[in-house]
Amino acid sequence: MNSYNAFALLMGLFSLQACTNPTSQQVGGKSDTDKATDTLSQVVVDSSTVDQPSIADPKKGQILLVRSYRVWEKQDPTAVLNKDWYDLYEENGKYYLEKVDYEIKDGYDECAGVPTRSIESRRNSLLFLKLEGLQAGALENLKVTHSEIWPQESVEYAYKNQKVTLRGSGTIKSTEVQTDDKGHEKLFHEVTNYKLRYLSNKENKEKTLFHIDQYDDVFMSTLFVGDIDRDGVLDFIFSNPRHYEEEAMLLFLSNHGNALTFEADAQFDC
């Protein structure tokens, strides 16, 4: 082999290696570098300004969904109820706290093949709560102006010289048009890596209220905005199931400057 042919063969090998080892792989029309940039642009927040409220220890309080529960191996979720619990309920557009007024009914879940215990409130109850310092009576509340807070959306609430902004972030994987029970059409998004953030004009830190890796055919919604603990600062209740066969709620309580979150959930899958 003469020197010219040897040089040509060497250059060919270098060209082949360059073609089979690209610096970034194309996946679904976007390079890995592009995808990383998209994700960072949606979720990065200065860590020095983010605080995560604590999930409350049951000793500090509990919340309970007003619904039917499956009883597995004699574990009855309704057994915690007693006269010390409060009922957060709605009447003519206003919200109140009163001691619970309910009955428990036994039943059977044909799907799961287990007995059930159902809480039936005598009011239009949103949630049962057992928290220190609650007071019976009417609650100050604001109208929920924007229930679902999708990624890149935000909503602001003003209350007693306080302005609170709730801001969603995450990745929208797909979008479809859905029709509700009243025949109204609306957009629904499949969302992953979702965070709901809270920022008050009276604080220097932005709080991440919750982080959900993936919603499965469901999404969060705001159910209540008002002052449950009567400290002059807004509290929030969110519906926040991860899966379409789950009911879940999250209470964010301002708690006189020591914010806490309380969670309750129940599955009804077969």
CSV table of C-alpha atoms in Angstrom, one decimal:
chain,number,residue,atom,x,y,z
A,1,MET,CA,0.0,0.0,0.0
A,2,ASN,CA,1.5,3.3,-1.0
A,3,SER,CA,1.6,6.4,1.2
A,4,TYR,CA,-1.3,8.1,-0.5
A,5,ASN,CA,-3.6,5.1,-0.1
A,6,ALA,CA,-2.6,4.7,3.6
A,7,PHE,CA,-3.5,8.4,4.3
A,8,ALA,CA,-6.8,8.1,2.5
A,9,LEU,CA,-7.7,5.0,4.6
A,10,LEU,CA,-6.8,6.8,7.8
A,11,MET,CA,-9.0,9.8,7.0
A,12,GLY,CA,-11.9,7.5,6.2
A,13,LEU,CA,-11.7,5.8,9.6
A,14,PHE,CA,-11.7,9.2,11.3
A,15,SER,CA,-14.8,10.2,9.3
A,16,LEU,CA,-16.6,6.9,10.2
A,17,GLN,CA,-15.9,7.4,13.9
A,18,ALA,CA,-17.3,11.0,13.8
A,19,CYS,CA,-20.5,9.8,12.2
A,20,THR,CA,-21.1,7.0,14.7
A,21,ASN,CA,-20.3,9.0,17.9
A,22,PRO,CA,-22.4,12.3,17.7
A,23,THR,CA,-22.0,14.8,20.6
A,24,SER,CA,-25.7,14.8,21.2
A,25,GLN,CA,-28.4,12.2,20.4
A,26,GLN,CA,-31.7,13.3,18.8
A,27,VAL,CA,-34.7,12.0,20.7
A,28,GLY,CA,-38.2,12.9,19.6
A,29,GLY,CA,-37.0,15.8,17.6
A,30,LYS,CA,-35.0,17.4,20.4
A,31,SER,CA,-31.4,16.8,21.5
A,32,ASP,CA,-30.6,15.9,25.1
A,33,THR,CA,-29.1,19.3,25.5
A,34,ASP,CA,-32.3,21.0,24.3
A,35,LYS,CA,-34.4,18.9,26.6
A,36,ALA,CA,-32.3,19.7,29.6
A,37,THR,CA,-32.5,23.4,28.9
A,38,ASP,CA,-36.3,23.2,28.6
A,39,THR,CA,-36.6,21.5,31.9
A,40,LEU,CA,-34.3,23.9,33.8
A,41,SER,CA,-36.1,26.9,32.4
A,42,GLN,CA,-39.4,25.6,34.0
A,43,VAL,CA,-38.3,24.4,37.4
A,44,VAL,CA,-35.1,26.2,38.6
A,45,VAL,CA,-35.7,28.6,41.4
A,46,ASP,CA,-33.0,30.2,43.5
A,47,SER,CA,-32.6,27.7,46.4
A,48,SER,CA,-31.8,30.5,48.8
A,49,THR,CA,-35.4,31.8,48.5
A,50,VAL,CA,-37.3,28.6,48.7
A,51,ASP,CA,-38.6,27.1,51.9
A,52,GLN,CA,-40.6,23.8,52.3
A,53,PRO,CA,-43.4,23.8,54.9
A,54,SER,CA,-43.2,20.8,57.2
A,55,ILE,CA,-45.7,17.9,56.9
A,56,ALA,CA,-47.3,18.1,60.3
A,57,ASP,CA,-46.7,15.3,62.8
A,58,PRO,CA,-50.1,13.6,63.6
A,59,LYS,CA,-49.6,14.8,67.2
A,60,LYS,CA,-49.9,18.4,66.0
A,61,GLY,CA,-53.1,17.8,64.2
A,62,GLN,CA,-54.9,15.8,61.5
A,63,ILE,CA,-57.4,16.2,58.7
A,64,LEU,CA,-59.9,13.6,57.4
A,65,LEU,CA,-61.8,13.3,54.2
A,66,VAL,CA,-65.6,13.1,54.6
A,67,ARG,CA,-66.2,9.9,52.6
A,68,SER,CA,-66.4,6.2,52.6
A,69,TYR,CA,-63.3,4.2,53.6
A,70,ARG,CA,-62.3,0.6,53.0
A,71,VAL,CA,-61.5,-1.4,56.1
A,72,TRP,CA,-58.4,-3.5,55.5
A,73,GLU,CA,-57.4,-6.1,58.2
A,74,LYS,CA,-59.7,-4.3,60.7
A,75,GLN,CA,-57.8,-1.0,60.2
A,76,ASP,CA,-60.7,1.6,60.3
A,77,PRO,CA,-59.6,5.1,59.3
A,78,THR,CA,-62.8,6.6,60.8
A,79,ALA,CA,-61.8,5.3,64.3
A,80,VAL,CA,-59.9,8.6,65.0
A,81,LEU,CA,-63.1,10.7,65.0
A,82,ASN,CA,-64.5,12.0,68.3
A,83,LYS,CA,-66.2,15.1,69.7
A,84,ASP,CA,-62.9,17.1,69.5
A,85,TRP,CA,-62.9,17.3,65.7
A,86,TYR,CA,-64.1,20.3,63.8
A,87,ASP,CA,-66.2,20.4,60.6
A,88,LEU,CA,-65.2,22.9,57.9
A,89,TYR,CA,-68.4,23.3,55.9
A,90,GLU,CA,-70.1,25.7,53.4
A,91,GLU,CA,-73.5,27.2,53.7
A,92,ASN,CA,-74.8,29.8,51.2
A,93,GLY,CA,-71.4,30.6,49.9
A,94,LYS,CA,-69.9,31.2,53.4
A,95,TYR,CA,-67.7,28.9,55.4
A,96,TYR,CA,-67.9,27.9,59.1
A,97,LEU,CA,-66.1,25.8,61.7
A,98,GLU,CA,-68.3,23.9,64.2
A,99,LYS,CA,-67.8,20.7,66.1
A,100,VAL,CA,-68.5,17.6,63.9
A,101,ASP,CA,-72.1,16.4,63.5
A,102,TYR,CA,-72.1,13.0,61.7
A,103,GLU,CA,-72.9,9.3,61.7
A,104,ILE,CA,-70.9,6.3,60.6
A,105,LYS,CA,-72.6,3.7,58.4
A,106,ASP,CA,-71.3,0.2,57.6
A,107,GLY,CA,-71.1,-1.1,54.1
A,108,TYR,CA,-69.3,-3.4,51.7
A,109,ASP,CA,-67.1,-2.6,48.7
A,110,GLU,CA,-67.9,-5.1,46.0
A,111,CYS,CA,-64.8,-4.0,43.9
A,112,ALA,CA,-62.2,-4.6,46.6
A,113,GLY,CA,-64.2,-7.3,48.5
A,114,VAL,CA,-63.8,-5.6,51.9
A,115,PRO,CA,-66.1,-3.9,54.4
A,116,THR,CA,-66.4,-0.1,54.5
A,117,ARG,CA,-67.1,2.6,57.0
A,118,SER,CA,-68.7,5.8,55.6
A,119,ILE,CA,-68.7,9.2,57.3
A,120,GLU,CA,-72.0,10.9,56.6
A,121,SER,CA,-72.0,14.6,57.7
A,122,ARG,CA,-75.2,16.4,58.5
A,123,ARG,CA,-73.7,19.5,56.8
A,124,ASN,CA,-72.2,20.4,53.5
A,125,SER,CA,-68.7,19.5,54.8
A,126,LEU,CA,-65.5,20.2,52.9
A,127,LEU,CA,-63.1,18.6,55.5
A,128,PHE,CA,-62.9,17.4,59.1
A,129,LEU,CA,-60.0,18.9,61.1
A,130,LYS,CA,-58.4,18.2,64.5
A,131,LEU,CA,-56.0,21.1,65.2
A,132,GLU,CA,-55.0,23.0,68.3
A,133,GLY,CA,-56.4,26.5,68.7
A,134,LEU,CA,-59.4,26.2,66.3
A,135,GLN,CA,-62.4,28.4,67.2
A,136,ALA,CA,-66.0,27.7,66.2
A,137,GLY,CA,-67.9,30.3,64.1
A,138,ALA,CA,-67.8,31.9,60.6
A,139,LEU,CA,-64.6,32.1,58.7
A,140,GLU,CA,-63.3,34.9,56.5
A,141,ASN,CA,-62.8,33.5,53.1
A,142,LEU,CA,-62.0,34.7,49.5
A,143,LYS,CA,-63.6,33.5,46.3
A,144,VAL,CA,-61.5,31.0,44.5
A,145,THR,CA,-60.8,32.9,41.2
A,146,HIS,CA,-58.6,30.3,39.5
A,147,SER,CA,-59.0,26.8,40.6
A,148,GLU,CA,-56.4,24.9,38.5
A,149,ILE,CA,-53.0,26.5,38.4
A,150,TRP,CA,-51.2,24.9,35.4
A,151,PRO,CA,-47.5,25.2,34.8
A,152,GLN,CA,-46.4,28.8,34.0
A,153,GLU,CA,-49.7,30.1,35.4
A,154,SER,CA,-50.1,32.2,38.6
A,155,VAL,CA,-53.0,33.6,40.7
A,156,GLU,CA,-52.9,36.4,43.3
A,157,TYR,CA,-55.0,36.8,46.4
A,158,ALA,CA,-55.2,40.0,48.5
A,159,TYR,CA,-56.2,39.9,52.1
A,160,LYS,CA,-55.7,42.4,55.0
A,161,ASN,CA,-52.7,44.2,53.3
A,162,GLN,CA,-51.3,40.9,52.3
A,163,LYS,CA,-50.8,39.7,48.7
A,164,VAL,CA,-50.2,36.0,48.1
A,165,THR,CA,-49.1,34.7,44.7
A,166,LEU,CA,-49.5,31.0,43.9
A,167,ARG,CA,-47.4,29.9,40.9
A,168,GLY,CA,-47.3,26.6,39.1
A,169,SER,CA,-44.3,25.1,37.3
A,170,GLY,CA,-43.7,21.8,35.6
A,171,THR,CA,-43.8,20.1,32.2
A,172,ILE,CA,-46.9,19.8,30.1
A,173,LYS,CA,-46.6,16.4,28.2
A,174,SER,CA,-49.9,16.6,26.2
A,175,THR,CA,-53.1,18.6,25.9
A,176,GLU,CA,-56.7,17.7,25.1
A,177,VAL,CA,-60.1,19.2,25.1
A,178,GLN,CA,-62.5,17.8,27.7
A,179,THR,CA,-66.2,18.3,28.2
A,180,ASP,CA,-67.6,18.6,31.8
A,181,ASP,CA,-71.0,17.5,33.1
A,182,LYS,CA,-72.5,20.8,32.1
A,183,GLY,CA,-71.3,20.5,28.5
A,184,HIS,CA,-68.6,23.1,28.9
A,185,GLU,CA,-65.3,22.5,27.1
A,186,LYS,CA,-61.9,23.1,28.7
A,187,LEU,CA,-58.3,22.3,28.1
A,188,PHE,CA,-56.8,19.5,30.2
A,189,HIS,CA,-53.0,18.9,30.4
A,190,GLU,CA,-51.0,15.9,31.4
A,191,VAL,CA,-48.4,17.3,33.7
A,192,THR,CA,-45.1,16.0,35.2
A,193,ASN,CA,-42.6,17.4,37.7
A,194,TYR,CA,-45.2,19.9,39.0
A,195,LYS,CA,-44.5,22.3,41.8
A,196,LEU,CA,-46.9,24.8,43.4
A,197,ARG,CA,-45.1,27.8,44.9
A,198,TYR,CA,-46.3,30.4,47.4
A,199,LEU,CA,-44.9,33.9,47.8
A,200,SER,CA,-46.2,36.5,50.2
A,201,ASN,CA,-45.3,40.2,50.0
A,202,LYS,CA,-44.7,40.0,53.8
A,203,GLU,CA,-42.0,37.3,53.5
A,204,ASN,CA,-38.7,37.1,51.8
A,205,LYS,CA,-38.9,33.4,51.0
A,206,GLU,CA,-40.8,31.5,48.3
A,207,LYS,CA,-42.3,28.3,49.6
A,208,THR,CA,-42.8,25.1,47.6
A,209,LEU,CA,-46.2,24.0,48.9
A,210,PHE,CA,-45.9,20.6,47.1
A,211,HIS,CA,-44.1,18.7,44.4
A,212,ILE,CA,-45.8,15.9,42.3
A,213,ASP,CA,-43.6,13.9,40.0
A,214,GLN,CA,-46.5,12.9,37.8
A,215,TYR,CA,-50.3,13.3,37.6
A,216,ASP,CA,-52.2,10.4,36.1
A,217,ASP,CA,-55.3,11.8,34.3
A,218,VAL,CA,-56.0,14.2,37.2
A,219,PHE,CA,-54.7,17.6,38.4
A,220,MET,CA,-54.7,19.8,41.4
A,221,SER,CA,-57.4,22.4,42.1
A,222,THR,CA,-57.9,25.0,44.8
A,223,LEU,CA,-60.9,24.3,47.0
A,224,PHE,CA,-60.7,27.0,49.8
A,225,VAL,CA,-58.9,30.3,50.4
A,226,GLY,CA,-59.4,31.9,53.8
A,227,ASP,CA,-58.3,32.2,57.4
A,228,ILE,CA,-58.9,28.9,59.2
A,229,ASP,CA,-56.6,29.6,62.3
A,230,ARG,CA,-57.7,33.2,62.5
A,231,ASP,CA,-54.1,34.6,62.5
A,232,GLY,CA,-54.8,37.2,59.8
A,233,VAL,CA,-52.9,35.2,57.1
A,234,LEU,CA,-54.4,33.2,54.3
A,235,ASP,CA,-54.7,29.4,54.5
A,236,PHE,CA,-55.4,27.1,51.5
A,237,ILE,CA,-57.0,23.8,50.9
A,238,PHE,CA,-56.2,22.0,47.6
A,239,SER,CA,-57.6,18.9,46.0
A,240,ASN,CA,-54.4,17.0,45.0
A,241,PRO,CA,-54.8,13.4,43.9
A,242,ARG,CA,-51.9,11.8,42.0
A,243,HIS,CA,-54.1,9.2,40.3
A,244,TYR,CA,-57.7,9.2,38.9
A,245,GLU,CA,-58.6,6.5,41.4
A,246,GLU,CA,-57.6,8.5,44.4
A,247,GLU,CA,-59.1,11.3,46.5
A,248,ALA,CA,-56.6,13.6,48.3
A,249,MET,CA,-56.6,16.9,50.0
A,250,LEU,CA,-53.8,19.1,51.3
A,251,LEU,CA,-54.2,21.9,53.9
A,252,PHE,CA,-51.6,24.6,54.0
A,253,LEU,CA,-52.0,26.4,57.3
A,254,SER,CA,-50.1,29.6,58.0
A,255,ASN,CA,-50.0,28.7,61.7
A,256,HIS,CA,-49.0,32.1,63.1
A,257,GLY,CA,-45.8,32.2,61.0
A,258,ASN,CA,-44.8,28.6,61.4
A,259,ALA,CA,-46.4,27.1,58.3
A,260,LEU,CA,-47.5,23.5,58.3
A,261,THR,CA,-49.1,21.2,55.7
A,262,PHE,CA,-51.6,18.4,56.4
A,263,GLU,CA,-52.5,15.7,54.0
A,264,ALA,CA,-55.3,13.1,53.7
A,265,ASP,CA,-56.0,10.6,50.9
A,266,ALA,CA,-58.0,7.5,50.1
A,267,GLN,CA,-57.8,5.1,47.1
A,268,PHE,CA,-60.8,3.6,45.4
A,269,ASP,CA,-59.1,1.5,42.7
A,270,CYS,CA,-60.2,-2.1,42.0
